[in-house]
Amino acid sequence: MSSVGSSSHDTPAGRRSVIFRRPPSRGLPGYLAALVLVGVATLVCEQARPYLSPVNMVMAYLLVVVLAALFLGRRPAVVSALLGVLAFDFFFVPPRFSFQIADKEYLLTFLALFTVGVVISSLVARARESLQALQIRERQTAALYQLSRDLTIATDRGAVLEAVVKNIEQSLGGELAVLLPEEGVLAPAAASAGIELDREDLGIAEWTLHSRRTAGRGTGSHNDSAWSFIPLKTLADTLGVLAISLGAAERPESPQLRKFLNAFAAQSALALERVRLIAEAQEAQFFKARENLERALLNSISHDLRTPLAAITGALSAVLDEGEKLPAGSKEELLQTAREEAARLNRFVGNLLDMTRLEAGALQLRLELGDVEDLVGCALSALEQRLEGREIMVRLASELPLVTFDLVLMIQVLVNLLDNALKHTPAGGAVELAATVGEGELLITVSDRGPGVPPQDLERIFEKFYRTPVPEVVGGTGLGLSICKGIVEAHGGTIKAENRKGGGLRVVVALPLASEKKGVDDGS
């Protein structure tokens, strides 16, 4: 046996259809009730016999026929008409207490009583059946509307399947399983609680999927199964199979029921197709956006690589080709340019490698207790050649505690932050570097007086290859701040950016004073 997964909507055993429910057949109790009604009418007429002629007593029996047709059904009503004729003849037509008829005119009365009774019972029964059909159609419409509403608000396949199972259980009182192809094999994706499909039933479901035709109980194929299998069809494809069991008391071959189940299956298939198309559209949009981004990043990286290479090649070519003719000052200036561009290219390649290590999770911290003053001093020394006369104002709080960090990586963080601040600071402006102690953490702040960052982009500046759309910004790779974010978060800290009053940007790095990072190389 192949167990079918259950849904969260449990329905008690012995369920009956609530859409196509009709009043149960009365059988023998209905005929006995008709006999009792005729007996009651006879007793009433016996009490009224001194005051009424026999012909007027016919109305009491006609009333019994109407009541039987309303509450017992067509056949008990016809039986009540026949019993009424016999009771009227036996008890009230002279000679009484016999079926002999002294006046032949009573034969016409008997015929009229029976005929009118049959006609009345047929008309009442037909009106009753029409009312039942209208009630069934009303329940059908309400059930389909409820299913449509639930499917409309479903945003993924799981929600669609849950809505299908819930609505069919509530509407038909049956058990069901929704089977969808998974890696080429038809398997239950959602089902009522505790039901199972055996291999034979799964084989019928496979046949239904490939043939796009109904099968199982109540259909022209595989009638020996207890399940009815309905394909979930769209115009171009079959998305799965709906397996429904309504119990032995139901008649799945009923045209009304078949039409209703097909409508349920059609709505379910359309909902599954809609969810699939939305997912495919989102996936296509994602791949298109990623392709555009990769193209833009490739163009950006190519430009950032070629620019320093072109400068280096031009400077060295000029020195080699015109070295003897160039003045000493010009020759030194070209070599200095080549060295600066080589350093710039080295930083760019280093940033790319660092970002690759961060994304691959290959970054290993060598944690050790370090002095913040040593950290700041090493970072300023690494930037000495790039300062170009710029001023960096350093303010360190007194008695800063020792902090556990990877000295090499944190130097890189400070160098990247200071380099970014220097790029955005106008000539003659100062960059501020401060370190203080907050609540259980070390706060390192790098501030500038540049153009700042648009408020909506404050979070994005830490994204890979992101550059602020500000005209004054000097070109860069867009990797520096994202590398800082990765290194700081690897230390268990946080980094954020905020605009300063009066212009400029402030970047705040927060490192925990007591490192709780485990499983790293502490250098011991």
One Martini backbone bead per residue (centre of mass of N, CA, C, O) as a GRO file, in nm:
protein
  524
    1MET     BB    1   0.098   0.034   0.019
    2SER     BB    2   0.028   0.379  -0.044
    3SER     BB    3   0.086   0.646   0.129
    4VAL     BB    4  -0.101   0.934   0.202
    5GLY     BB    5  -0.094   1.244   0.254
    6SER     BB    6  -0.206   1.472   0.487
    7SER     BB    7  -0.413   1.704   0.586
    8SER     BB    8  -0.551   1.959   0.804
    9HIS     BB    9  -0.838   1.832   0.708
   10ASP     BB   10  -1.059   1.673   0.898
   11THR     BB   11  -1.285   1.399   0.833
   12PRO     BB   12  -1.517   1.211   0.912
   13ALA     BB   13  -1.643   0.925   0.908
   14GLY     BB   14  -1.912   0.870   0.705
   15ARG     BB   15  -1.952   1.055   0.474
   16ARG     BB   16  -2.168   1.293   0.317
   17SER     BB   17  -2.323   1.459   0.088
   18VAL     BB   18  -2.400   1.818   0.077
   19ILE     BB   19  -2.488   1.884  -0.218
   20PHE     BB   20  -2.651   1.589  -0.298
   21ARG     BB   21  -2.861   1.591  -0.085
   22ARG     BB   22  -3.128   1.376  -0.005
   23PRO     BB   23  -3.402   1.248   0.088
   24PRO     BB   24  -3.471   0.970   0.221
   25SER     BB   25  -3.605   0.682   0.181
   26ARG     BB   26  -3.884   0.549   0.339
   27GLY     BB   27  -4.043   0.305   0.263
   28LEU     BB   28  -4.217   0.137   0.488
   29PRO     BB   29  -4.270   0.384   0.676
   30GLY     BB   30  -4.426   0.544   0.458
   31TYR     BB   31  -4.666   0.346   0.425
   32LEU     BB   32  -4.754   0.347   0.722
   33ALA     BB   33  -4.810   0.650   0.733
   34ALA     BB   34  -5.036   0.642   0.520
   35LEU     BB   35  -5.220   0.454   0.683
   36VAL     BB   36  -5.253   0.642   0.927
   37LEU     BB   37  -5.380   0.882   0.779
   38VAL     BB   38  -5.631   0.728   0.682
   39GLY     BB   39  -5.729   0.651   0.964
   40VAL     BB   40  -5.768   0.939   1.071
   41ALA     BB   41  -5.972   1.026   0.853
   42THR     BB   42  -6.184   0.814   0.926
   43LEU     BB   43  -6.239   0.906   1.215
   44VAL     BB   44  -6.330   1.190   1.144
   45CYS     BB   45  -6.566   1.104   0.957
   46GLU     BB   46  -6.721   0.942   1.171
   47GLN     BB   47  -6.783   1.192   1.350
   48ALA     BB   48  -6.914   1.357   1.085
   49ARG     BB   49  -7.149   1.179   0.957
   50PRO     BB   50  -7.419   1.318   1.072
   51TYR     BB   51  -7.332   1.604   0.904
   52LEU     BB   52  -7.239   1.443   0.642
   53SER     BB   53  -7.191   1.360   0.336
   54PRO     BB   54  -7.006   1.134   0.167
   55VAL     BB   55  -6.889   1.328  -0.049
   56ASN     BB   56  -6.749   1.530   0.159
   57MET     BB   57  -6.531   1.316   0.267
   58VAL     BB   58  -6.324   1.330   0.034
   59MET     BB   59  -6.151   1.576   0.135
   60ALA     BB   60  -5.993   1.426   0.355
   61TYR     BB   61  -5.840   1.235   0.156
   62LEU     BB   62  -5.705   1.458  -0.009
   63LEU     BB   63  -5.540   1.570   0.225
   64VAL     BB   64  -5.374   1.316   0.269
   65VAL     BB   65  -5.236   1.318  -0.009
   66VAL     BB   66  -5.089   1.587   0.025
   67LEU     BB   67  -4.927   1.514   0.281
   68ALA     BB   68  -4.781   1.271   0.156
   69ALA     BB   69  -4.640   1.426  -0.076
   70LEU     BB   70  -4.478   1.625   0.109
   71PHE     BB   71  -4.351   1.398   0.336
   72LEU     BB   72  -4.326   1.097   0.169
   73GLY     BB   73  -4.409   1.098  -0.133
   74ARG     BB   74  -4.527   0.959  -0.414
   75ARG     BB   75  -4.598   0.661  -0.339
   76PRO     BB   76  -4.745   0.707  -0.069
   77ALA     BB   77  -4.962   0.887  -0.204
   78VAL     BB   78  -5.086   0.672  -0.386
   79VAL     BB   79  -5.157   0.477  -0.158
   80SER     BB   80  -5.345   0.679  -0.011
   81ALA     BB   81  -5.551   0.697  -0.241
   82LEU     BB   82  -5.630   0.399  -0.243
   83LEU     BB   83  -5.708   0.375   0.059
   84GLY     BB   84  -5.925   0.597   0.050
   85VAL     BB   85  -6.120   0.455  -0.139
   86LEU     BB   86  -6.162   0.200   0.035
   87ALA     BB   87  -6.254   0.343   0.297
   88PHE     BB   88  -6.494   0.495   0.177
   89ASP     BB   89  -6.646   0.240   0.082
   90PHE     BB   90  -6.655   0.074   0.354
   91PHE     BB   91  -6.767   0.311   0.564
   92PHE     BB   92  -6.972   0.524   0.367
   93VAL     BB   93  -7.090   0.332   0.152
   94PRO     BB   94  -7.362   0.204   0.050
   95PRO     BB   95  -7.312  -0.053   0.206
   96ARG     BB   96  -7.171  -0.088   0.495
   97PHE     BB   97  -6.900  -0.291   0.548
   98SER     BB   98  -6.857  -0.294   0.227
   99PHE     BB   99  -6.789  -0.337  -0.136
  100GLN     BB  100  -7.061  -0.265  -0.199
  101ILE     BB  101  -7.277  -0.100  -0.453
  102ALA     BB  102  -7.576   0.062  -0.479
  103ASP     BB  103  -7.452   0.324  -0.614
  104LYS     BB  104  -7.301   0.377  -0.921
  105GLU     BB  105  -7.204   0.679  -0.881
  106TYR     BB  106  -6.958   0.610  -0.691
  107LEU     BB  107  -6.758   0.532  -0.909
  108LEU     BB  108  -6.693   0.821  -0.993
  109THR     BB  109  -6.586   0.904  -0.717
  110PHE     BB  110  -6.354   0.703  -0.705
  111LEU     BB  111  -6.212   0.791  -0.964
  112ALA     BB  112  -6.171   1.088  -0.883
  113LEU     BB  113  -6.013   1.041  -0.622
  114PHE     BB  114  -5.775   0.885  -0.746
  115THR     BB  115  -5.692   1.083  -0.969
  116VAL     BB  116  -5.648   1.334  -0.796
  117GLY     BB  117  -5.440   1.205  -0.610
  118VAL     BB  118  -5.227   1.142  -0.826
  119VAL     BB  119  -5.195   1.427  -0.938
  120ILE     BB  120  -5.120   1.569  -0.676
  121SER     BB  121  -4.873   1.393  -0.608
  122SER     BB  122  -4.715   1.463  -0.867
  123LEU     BB  123  -4.704   1.771  -0.838
  124VAL     BB  124  -4.574   1.785  -0.559
  125ALA     BB  125  -4.326   1.612  -0.625
  126ARG     BB  126  -4.220   1.793  -0.853
  127ALA     BB  127  -4.186   2.047  -0.685
  128ARG     BB  128  -3.993   1.917  -0.483
  129GLU     BB  129  -3.771   1.842  -0.690
  130SER     BB  130  -3.721   2.131  -0.789
  131LEU     BB  131  -3.631   2.241  -0.518
  132GLN     BB  132  -3.392   2.050  -0.483
  133ALA     BB  133  -3.242   2.139  -0.740
  134LEU     BB  134  -3.208   2.434  -0.654
  135GLN     BB  135  -3.051   2.375  -0.395
  136ILE     BB  136  -2.817   2.233  -0.533
  137ARG     BB  137  -2.730   2.469  -0.718
  138GLU     BB  138  -2.677   2.662  -0.488
  139ARG     BB  139  -2.456   2.491  -0.352
  140GLN     BB  140  -2.272   2.479  -0.594
  141THR     BB  141  -2.222   2.780  -0.628
  142ALA     BB  142  -2.108   2.827  -0.344
  143ALA     BB  143  -1.873   2.625  -0.367
  144LEU     BB  144  -1.735   2.750  -0.618
  145TYR     BB  145  -1.694   3.028  -0.493
  146GLN     BB  146  -1.519   2.938  -0.256
  147LEU     BB  147  -1.297   2.813  -0.424
  148SER     BB  148  -1.229   3.064  -0.592
  149ARG     BB  149  -1.148   3.242  -0.351
  150ASP     BB  150  -0.922   3.059  -0.237
  151LEU     BB  151  -0.753   3.050  -0.506
  152THR     BB  152  -0.702   3.355  -0.541
  153ILE     BB  153  -0.530   3.383  -0.255
  154ALA     BB  154  -0.335   3.189  -0.362
  155THR     BB  155   0.040   3.192  -0.389
  156ASP     BB  156   0.078   2.876  -0.386
  157ARG     BB  157   0.071   2.541  -0.412
  158GLY     BB  158  -0.002   2.472  -0.119
  159ALA     BB  159  -0.254   2.657  -0.102
  160VAL     BB  160  -0.411   2.527  -0.332
  161LEU     BB  161  -0.428   2.236  -0.217
  162GLU     BB  162  -0.568   2.313   0.047
  163ALA     BB  163  -0.824   2.431  -0.085
  164VAL     BB  164  -0.915   2.176  -0.232
  165VAL     BB  165  -0.944   1.984   0.006
  166LYS     BB  166  -1.136   2.153   0.181
  167ASN     BB  167  -1.374   2.194  -0.026
  168ILE     BB  168  -1.439   1.897  -0.089
  169GLU     BB  169  -1.495   1.805   0.197
  170GLN     BB  170  -1.725   2.016   0.253
  171SER     BB  171  -1.909   1.961  -0.008
  172LEU     BB  172  -1.891   1.616  -0.028
  173GLY     BB  173  -1.767   1.439   0.212
  174GLY     BB  174  -1.493   1.338   0.106
  175GLU     BB  175  -1.220   1.176  -0.031
  176LEU     BB  176  -0.879   1.288  -0.115
  177ALA     BB  177  -0.631   1.319  -0.391
  178VAL     BB  178  -0.341   1.496  -0.499
  179LEU     BB  179  -0.176   1.427  -0.805
  180LEU     BB  180   0.170   1.483  -0.885
  181PRO     BB  181   0.439   1.530  -1.076
  182GLU     BB  182   0.763   1.382  -0.967
  183GLU     BB  183   1.010   1.316  -1.153
  184GLY     BB  184   0.794   1.138  -1.342
  185VAL     BB  185   0.616   1.083  -1.076
  186LEU     BB  186   0.321   0.994  -0.937
  187ALA     BB  187   0.225   1.193  -0.651
  188PRO     BB  188   0.128   1.285  -0.349
  189ALA     BB  189   0.057   1.631  -0.238
  190ALA     BB  190  -0.248   1.591  -0.131
  191ALA     BB  191  -0.471   1.499   0.153
  192SER     BB  192  -0.651   1.325   0.335
  193ALA     BB  193  -0.686   1.174   0.624
  194GLY     BB  194  -0.571   0.840   0.623
  195ILE     BB  195  -0.517   0.769   0.326
  196GLU     BB  196  -0.506   0.516   0.053
  197LEU     BB  197  -0.305   0.399  -0.223
  198ASP     BB  198  -0.265   0.168  -0.441
  199ARG     BB  199  -0.111   0.049  -0.715
  200GLU     BB  200  -0.363   0.034  -0.890
  201ASP     BB  201  -0.455   0.326  -0.846
  202LEU     BB  202  -0.195   0.458  -0.950
  203GLY     BB  203  -0.224   0.339  -1.234
  204ILE     BB  204  -0.489   0.485  -1.303
  205ALA     BB  205  -0.372   0.767  -1.267
  206GLU     BB  206  -0.166   0.744  -1.494
  207TRP     BB  207  -0.374   0.700  -1.717
  208THR     BB  208  -0.520   0.969  -1.675
  209LEU     BB  209  -0.281   1.157  -1.729
  210HIS     BB  210  -0.221   1.053  -2.032
  211SER     BB  211  -0.534   1.052  -2.146
  212ARG     BB  212  -0.733   1.277  -2.024
  213ARG     BB  213  -0.926   1.077  -1.855
  214THR     BB  214  -1.163   0.938  -1.692
  215ALA     BB  215  -1.173   0.723  -1.394
  216GLY     BB  216  -1.338   0.471  -1.243
  217ARG     BB  217  -1.587   0.532  -1.056
  218GLY     BB  218  -1.855   0.609  -1.276
  219THR     BB  219  -1.713   0.508  -1.533
  220GLY     BB  220  -1.584   0.357  -1.840
  221SER     BB  221  -1.321   0.307  -1.648
  222HIS     BB  222  -1.227   0.125  -1.395
  223ASN     BB  223  -1.491   0.038  -1.204
  224ASP     BB  224  -1.350  -0.133  -0.960
  225SER     BB  225  -1.292   0.121  -0.825
  226ALA     BB  226  -1.332   0.343  -0.540
  227TRP     BB  227  -1.229   0.556  -0.737
  228SER     BB  228  -1.212   0.884  -0.875
  229PHE     BB  229  -1.058   1.002  -1.183
  230ILE     BB  230  -0.937   1.340  -1.243
  231PRO     BB  231  -0.818   1.553  -1.461
  232LEU     BB  232  -0.583   1.827  -1.464
  233LYS     BB  233  -0.675   2.047  -1.706
  234THR     BB  234  -0.546   2.207  -1.980
  235LEU     BB  235  -0.494   2.300  -2.294
  236ALA     BB  236  -0.171   2.171  -2.296
  237ASP     BB  237  -0.209   2.016  -2.012
  238THR     BB  238  -0.135   1.781  -1.739
  239LEU     BB  239  -0.091   1.833  -1.391
  240GLY     BB  240  -0.297   1.600  -1.284
  241VAL     BB  241  -0.479   1.422  -1.017
  242LEU     BB  242  -0.814   1.352  -0.902
  243ALA     BB  243  -0.893   1.172  -0.607
  244ILE     BB  244  -1.223   1.027  -0.536
  245SER     BB  245  -1.421   0.945  -0.236
  246LEU     BB  246  -1.786   0.902  -0.156
  247GLY     BB  247  -1.886   0.632  -0.118
  248ALA     BB  248  -2.133   0.386  -0.149
  249ALA     BB  249  -2.395   0.587  -0.147
  250GLU     BB  250  -2.290   0.711  -0.393
  251ARG     BB  251  -2.327   0.863  -0.739
  252PRO     BB  252  -2.081   0.934  -0.971
  253GLU     BB  253  -2.269   0.903  -1.240
  254SER     BB  254  -2.394   1.159  -1.199
  255PRO     BB  255  -2.426   1.430  -1.393
  256GLN     BB  256  -2.410   1.648  -1.178
  257LEU     BB  257  -2.158   1.542  -1.033
  258ARG     BB  258  -1.966   1.535  -1.274
  259LYS     BB  259  -1.985   1.835  -1.338
  260PHE     BB  260  -1.885   1.934  -1.064
  261LEU     BB  261  -1.606   1.791  -1.063
  262ASN     BB  262  -1.504   1.924  -1.323
  263ALA     BB  263  -1.514   2.212  -1.213
  264PHE     BB  264  -1.316   2.167  -0.985
  265ALA     BB  265  -1.079   2.070  -1.162
  266ALA     BB  266  -1.057   2.322  -1.342
  267GLN     BB  267  -0.996   2.528  -1.117
  268SER     BB  268  -0.747   2.384  -1.005
  269ALA     BB  269  -0.578   2.388  -1.265
  270LEU     BB  270  -0.572   2.695  -1.304
  271ALA     BB  271  -0.430   2.757  -1.038
  272LEU     BB  272  -0.174   2.589  -1.089
  273GLU     BB  273  -0.099   2.738  -1.350
  274ARG     BB  274  -0.072   3.018  -1.229
  275VAL     BB  275   0.152   2.954  -1.028
  276ARG     BB  276   0.355   2.851  -1.238
  277LEU     BB  277   0.371   3.108  -1.413
  278ILE     BB  278   0.465   3.296  -1.190
  279ALA     BB  279   0.725   3.143  -1.126
  280GLU     BB  280   0.844   3.163  -1.412
  281ALA     BB  281   0.842   3.471  -1.430
  282GLN     BB  282   1.022   3.524  -1.183
  283GLU     BB  283   1.262   3.359  -1.286
  284ALA     BB  284   1.305   3.515  -1.549
  285GLN     BB  285   1.346   3.790  -1.412
  286PHE     BB  286   1.589   3.706  -1.243
  287PHE     BB  287   1.776   3.618  -1.478
  288LYS     BB  288   1.770   3.888  -1.622
  289ALA     BB  289   1.882   4.060  -1.391
  290ARG     BB  290   2.143   3.895  -1.358
  291GLU     BB  291   2.247   3.936  -1.644
  292ASN     BB  292   2.261   4.244  -1.633
  293LEU     BB  293   2.448   4.256  -1.389
  294GLU     BB  294   2.682   4.092  -1.508
  295ARG     BB  295   2.732   4.281  -1.743
  296ALA     BB  296   2.790   4.534  -1.576
  297LEU     BB  297   3.019   4.413  -1.406
  298LEU     BB  298   3.203   4.338  -1.638
  299ASN     BB  299   3.236   4.624  -1.746
  300SER     BB  300   3.346   4.746  -1.486
  301ILE     BB  301   3.590   4.559  -1.444
  302SER     BB  302   3.724   4.610  -1.714
  303HIS     BB  303   3.769   4.910  -1.667
  304ASP     BB  304   3.930   4.885  -1.393
  305LEU     BB  305   4.163   4.719  -1.531
  306ARG     BB  306   4.245   4.898  -1.783
  307THR     BB  307   4.322   5.168  -1.665
  308PRO     BB  308   4.590   5.093  -1.514
  309LEU     BB  309   4.719   4.940  -1.750
  310ALA     BB  310   4.734   5.179  -1.943
  311ALA     BB  311   4.907   5.360  -1.761
  312ILE     BB  312   5.146   5.170  -1.731
  313THR     BB  313   5.208   5.124  -2.031
  314GLY     BB  314   5.250   5.422  -2.106
  315ALA     BB  315   5.479   5.493  -1.907
  316LEU     BB  316   5.683   5.267  -1.987
  317SER     BB  317   5.696   5.329  -2.287
  318ALA     BB  318   5.807   5.615  -2.260
  319VAL     BB  319   6.068   5.537  -2.110
  320LEU     BB  320   6.180   5.333  -2.324
  321ASP     BB  321   6.159   5.518  -2.587
  322GLU     BB  322   6.230   5.821  -2.423
  323GLY     BB  323   6.448   5.818  -2.193
  324GLU     BB  324   6.691   6.005  -2.302
  325LYS     BB  325   6.496   6.261  -2.371
  326LEU     BB  326   6.400   6.281  -2.095
  327PRO     BB  327   6.353   6.432  -1.829
  328ALA     BB  328   6.400   6.358  -1.506
  329GLY     BB  329   6.123   6.449  -1.401
  330SER     BB  330   5.943   6.298  -1.608
  331LYS     BB  331   6.048   6.016  -1.559
  332GLU     BB  332   5.968   6.006  -1.257
  333GLU     BB  333   5.665   6.059  -1.299
  334LEU     BB  334   5.602   5.804  -1.469
  335LEU     BB  335   5.697   5.597  -1.256
  336GLN     BB  336   5.502   5.692  -1.037
  337THR     BB  337   5.245   5.629  -1.195
  338ALA     BB  338   5.296   5.328  -1.232
  339ARG     BB  339   5.302   5.260  -0.931
  340GLU     BB  340   5.017   5.362  -0.854
  341GLU     BB  341   4.861   5.182  -1.056
  342ALA     BB  342   4.967   4.914  -0.947
  343ALA     BB  343   4.847   4.951  -0.664
  344ARG     BB  344   4.556   4.977  -0.758
  345LEU     BB  345   4.542   4.699  -0.897
  346ASN     BB  346   4.609   4.537  -0.642
  347ARG     BB  347   4.361   4.625  -0.477
  348PHE     BB  348   4.148   4.518  -0.668
  349VAL     BB  349   4.232   4.222  -0.669
  350GLY     BB  350   4.218   4.191  -0.362
  351ASN     BB  351   3.915   4.245  -0.338
  352LEU     BB  352   3.818   4.010  -0.510
  353LEU     BB  353   3.944   3.788  -0.333
  354ASP     BB  354   3.804   3.863  -0.069
  355MET     BB  355   3.513   3.826  -0.173
  356THR     BB  356   3.545   3.529  -0.247
  357ARG     BB  357   3.605   3.432   0.041
  358LEU     BB  358   3.346   3.530   0.175
  359GLU     BB  359   3.139   3.375  -0.010
  360ALA     BB  360   3.290   3.086   0.051
  361GLY     BB  361   3.375   3.071   0.367
  362ALA     BB  362   3.719   3.106   0.386
  363LEU     BB  363   3.728   3.282   0.634
  364GLN     BB  364   3.999   3.313   0.872
  365LEU     BB  365   4.039   3.378   1.201
  366ARG     BB  366   4.294   3.558   1.399
  367LEU     BB  367   4.255   3.570   1.723
  368GLU     BB  368   4.342   3.860   1.929
  369LEU     BB  369   4.471   4.065   2.144
  370GLY     BB  370   4.420   4.423   2.098
  371ASP     BB  371   4.517   4.746   2.010
  372VAL     BB  372   4.368   5.023   1.891
  373GLU     BB  373   4.618   5.199   1.838
  374ASP     BB  374   4.760   4.996   1.656
  375LEU     BB  375   4.539   4.978   1.444
  376VAL     BB  376   4.544   5.279   1.360
  377GLY     BB  377   4.844   5.301   1.291
  378CYS     BB  378   4.851   5.089   1.062
  379ALA     BB  379   4.640   5.226   0.880
  380LEU     BB  380   4.791   5.499   0.841
  381SER     BB  381   5.047   5.376   0.715
  382ALA     BB  382   4.904   5.248   0.464
  383LEU     BB  383   4.797   5.562   0.377
  384GLU     BB  384   5.029   5.769   0.342
  385GLN     BB  385   5.054   5.785   0.017
  386ARG     BB  386   4.723   5.871  -0.009
  387LEU     BB  387   4.678   6.153   0.127
  388GLU     BB  388   4.779   6.419  -0.007
  389GLY     BB  389   4.755   6.624   0.251
  390ARG     BB  390   4.553   6.503   0.419
  391GLU     BB  391   4.338   6.508   0.700
  392ILE     BB  392   4.346   6.311   1.009
  393MET     BB  393   4.126   6.291   1.274
  394VAL     BB  394   4.215   6.172   1.598
  395ARG     BB  395   3.985   6.005   1.841
  396LEU     BB  396   4.067   5.866   2.153
  397ALA     BB  397   3.985   5.709   2.411
  398SER     BB  398   4.048   5.659   2.723
  399GLU     BB  399   4.121   5.351   2.815
  400LEU     BB  400   4.124   5.130   2.610
  401PRO     BB  401   4.050   4.822   2.555
  402LEU     BB  402   4.105   4.517   2.486
  403VAL     BB  403   4.064   4.342   2.170
  404THR     BB  404   3.914   4.089   1.983
  405PHE     BB  405   4.108   4.035   1.680
  406ASP     BB  406   4.193   4.067   1.342
  407LEU     BB  407   4.438   4.268   1.251
  408VAL     BB  408   4.455   4.250   0.941
  409LEU     BB  409   4.150   4.280   0.878
  410MET     BB  410   4.099   4.548   1.039
  411ILE     BB  411   4.292   4.716   0.875
  412GLN     BB  412   4.132   4.685   0.613
  413VAL     BB  413   3.880   4.824   0.712
  414LEU     BB  414   4.004   5.101   0.774
  415VAL     BB  415   4.126   5.154   0.497
  416ASN     BB  416   3.857   5.147   0.341
  417LEU     BB  417   3.714   5.373   0.498
  418LEU     BB  418   3.925   5.596   0.455
  419ASP     BB  419   3.935   5.583   0.147
  420ASN     BB  420   3.637   5.654   0.107
  421ALA     BB  421   3.647   5.929   0.254
  422LEU     BB  422   3.867   6.062   0.073
  423LYS     BB  423   3.708   6.054  -0.195
  424HIS     BB  424   3.458   6.241  -0.062
  425THR     BB  425   3.663   6.460   0.009
  426PRO     BB  426   3.740   6.759  -0.022
  427ALA     BB  427   3.960   6.982  -0.065
  428GLY     BB  428   4.076   7.046   0.268
  429GLY     BB  429   3.946   6.820   0.405
  430ALA     BB  430   3.841   6.621   0.680
  431VAL     BB  431   3.906   6.322   0.856
  432GLU     BB  432   3.734   6.117   1.094
  433LEU     BB  433   3.870   5.933   1.384
  434ALA     BB  434   3.698   5.713   1.616
  435ALA     BB  435   3.712   5.583   1.968
  436THR     BB  436   3.482   5.391   2.166
  437VAL     BB  437   3.274   5.298   2.447
  438GLY     BB  438   3.009   5.104   2.493
  439GLU     BB  439   2.771   4.853   2.532
  440GLY     BB  440   2.992   4.602   2.506
  441GLU     BB  441   3.148   4.794   2.287
  442LEU     BB  442   3.329   4.888   2.005
  443LEU     BB  443   3.363   5.220   1.860
  444ILE     BB  444   3.411   5.292   1.511
  445THR     BB  445   3.465   5.612   1.349
  446VAL     BB  446   3.394   5.736   1.011
  447SER     BB  447   3.431   6.072   0.885
  448ASP     BB  448   3.279   6.314   0.660
  449ARG     BB  449   3.238   6.609   0.408
  450GLY     BB  450   3.064   6.517   0.195
  451PRO     BB  451   2.766   6.447   0.009
  452GLY     BB  452   2.679   6.181   0.076
  453VAL     BB  453   2.369   5.984   0.104
  454PRO     BB  454   2.101   5.867   0.006
  455PRO     BB  455   1.871   5.740   0.217
  456GLN     BB  456   1.790   5.483   0.030
  457ASP     BB  457   2.126   5.399   0.021
  458LEU     BB  458   2.247   5.319   0.305
  459GLU     BB  459   2.226   4.999   0.269
  460ARG     BB  460   2.357   4.963  -0.028
  461ILE     BB  461   2.667   5.038   0.017
  462PHE     BB  462   2.722   4.719   0.112
  463GLU     BB  463   2.709   4.630  -0.164
  464LYS     BB  464   2.804   4.475  -0.435
  465PHE     BB  465   2.912   4.715  -0.666
  466TYR     BB  466   2.822   4.968  -0.524
  467ARG     BB  467   2.732   5.310  -0.630
  468THR     BB  468   2.702   5.627  -0.587
  469PRO     BB  469   2.488   5.881  -0.744
  470VAL     BB  470   2.751   6.096  -0.746
  471PRO     BB  471   2.939   6.321  -0.918
  472GLU     BB  472   3.190   6.349  -0.702
  473VAL     BB  473   3.265   6.066  -0.737
  474VAL     BB  474   3.508   5.847  -0.727
  475GLY     BB  475   3.631   5.594  -0.862
  476GLY     BB  476   3.536   5.240  -0.819
  477THR     BB  477   3.447   4.905  -0.733
  478GLY     BB  478   3.234   4.843  -0.487
  479LEU     BB  479   3.392   4.658  -0.242
  480GLY     BB  480   3.491   4.782   0.027
  481LEU     BB  481   3.227   4.783   0.209
  482SER     BB  482   3.153   4.482   0.172
  483ILE     BB  483   3.411   4.379   0.309
  484CYS     BB  484   3.367   4.512   0.579
  485LYS     BB  485   3.103   4.367   0.648
  486GLY     BB  486   3.213   4.077   0.642
  487ILE     BB  487   3.434   4.111   0.862
  488VAL     BB  488   3.262   4.222   1.095
  489GLU     BB  489   3.057   3.983   1.104
  490ALA     BB  490   3.277   3.767   1.164
  491HIS     BB  491   3.322   3.918   1.456
  492GLY     BB  492   3.017   3.993   1.559
  493GLY     BB  493   2.944   4.257   1.421
  494THR     BB  494   2.871   4.596   1.313
  495ILE     BB  495   2.748   4.800   1.027
  496LYS     BB  496   2.695   5.157   0.961
  497ALA     BB  497   2.511   5.426   0.801
  498GLU     BB  498   2.520   5.798   0.817
  499ASN     BB  499   2.413   6.108   0.809
  500ARG     BB  500   2.524   6.430   0.849
  501LYS     BB  501   2.519   6.717   0.989
  502GLY     BB  502   2.614   6.935   0.726
  503GLY     BB  503   2.735   6.690   0.598
  504GLY     BB  504   2.798   6.371   0.523
  505LEU     BB  505   2.960   6.067   0.647
  506ARG     BB  506   2.886   5.787   0.874
  507VAL     BB  507   3.083   5.514   1.002
  508VAL     BB  508   2.989   5.230   1.210
  509VAL     BB  509   3.180   5.021   1.426
  510ALA     BB  510   3.089   4.714   1.601
  511LEU     BB  511   3.260   4.552   1.873
  512PRO     BB  512   3.302   4.307   2.077
  513LEU     BB  513   3.474   4.280   2.373
  514ALA     BB  514   3.367   3.974   2.392
  515SER     BB  515   3.445   3.703   2.235
  516GLU     BB  516   3.216   3.430   2.098
  517LYS     BB  517   3.388   3.298   1.898
  518LYS     BB  518   3.393   2.981   1.744
  519GLY     BB  519   3.617   2.780   1.570
  520VAL     BB  520   3.882   2.948   1.569
  521ASP     BB  521   4.188   3.088   1.500
  522ASP     BB  522   4.401   3.223   1.767
  523GLY     BB  523   4.724   3.159   1.720
  524SER     BB  524   4.822   2.923   1.934
   0.00000   0.00000   0.00000
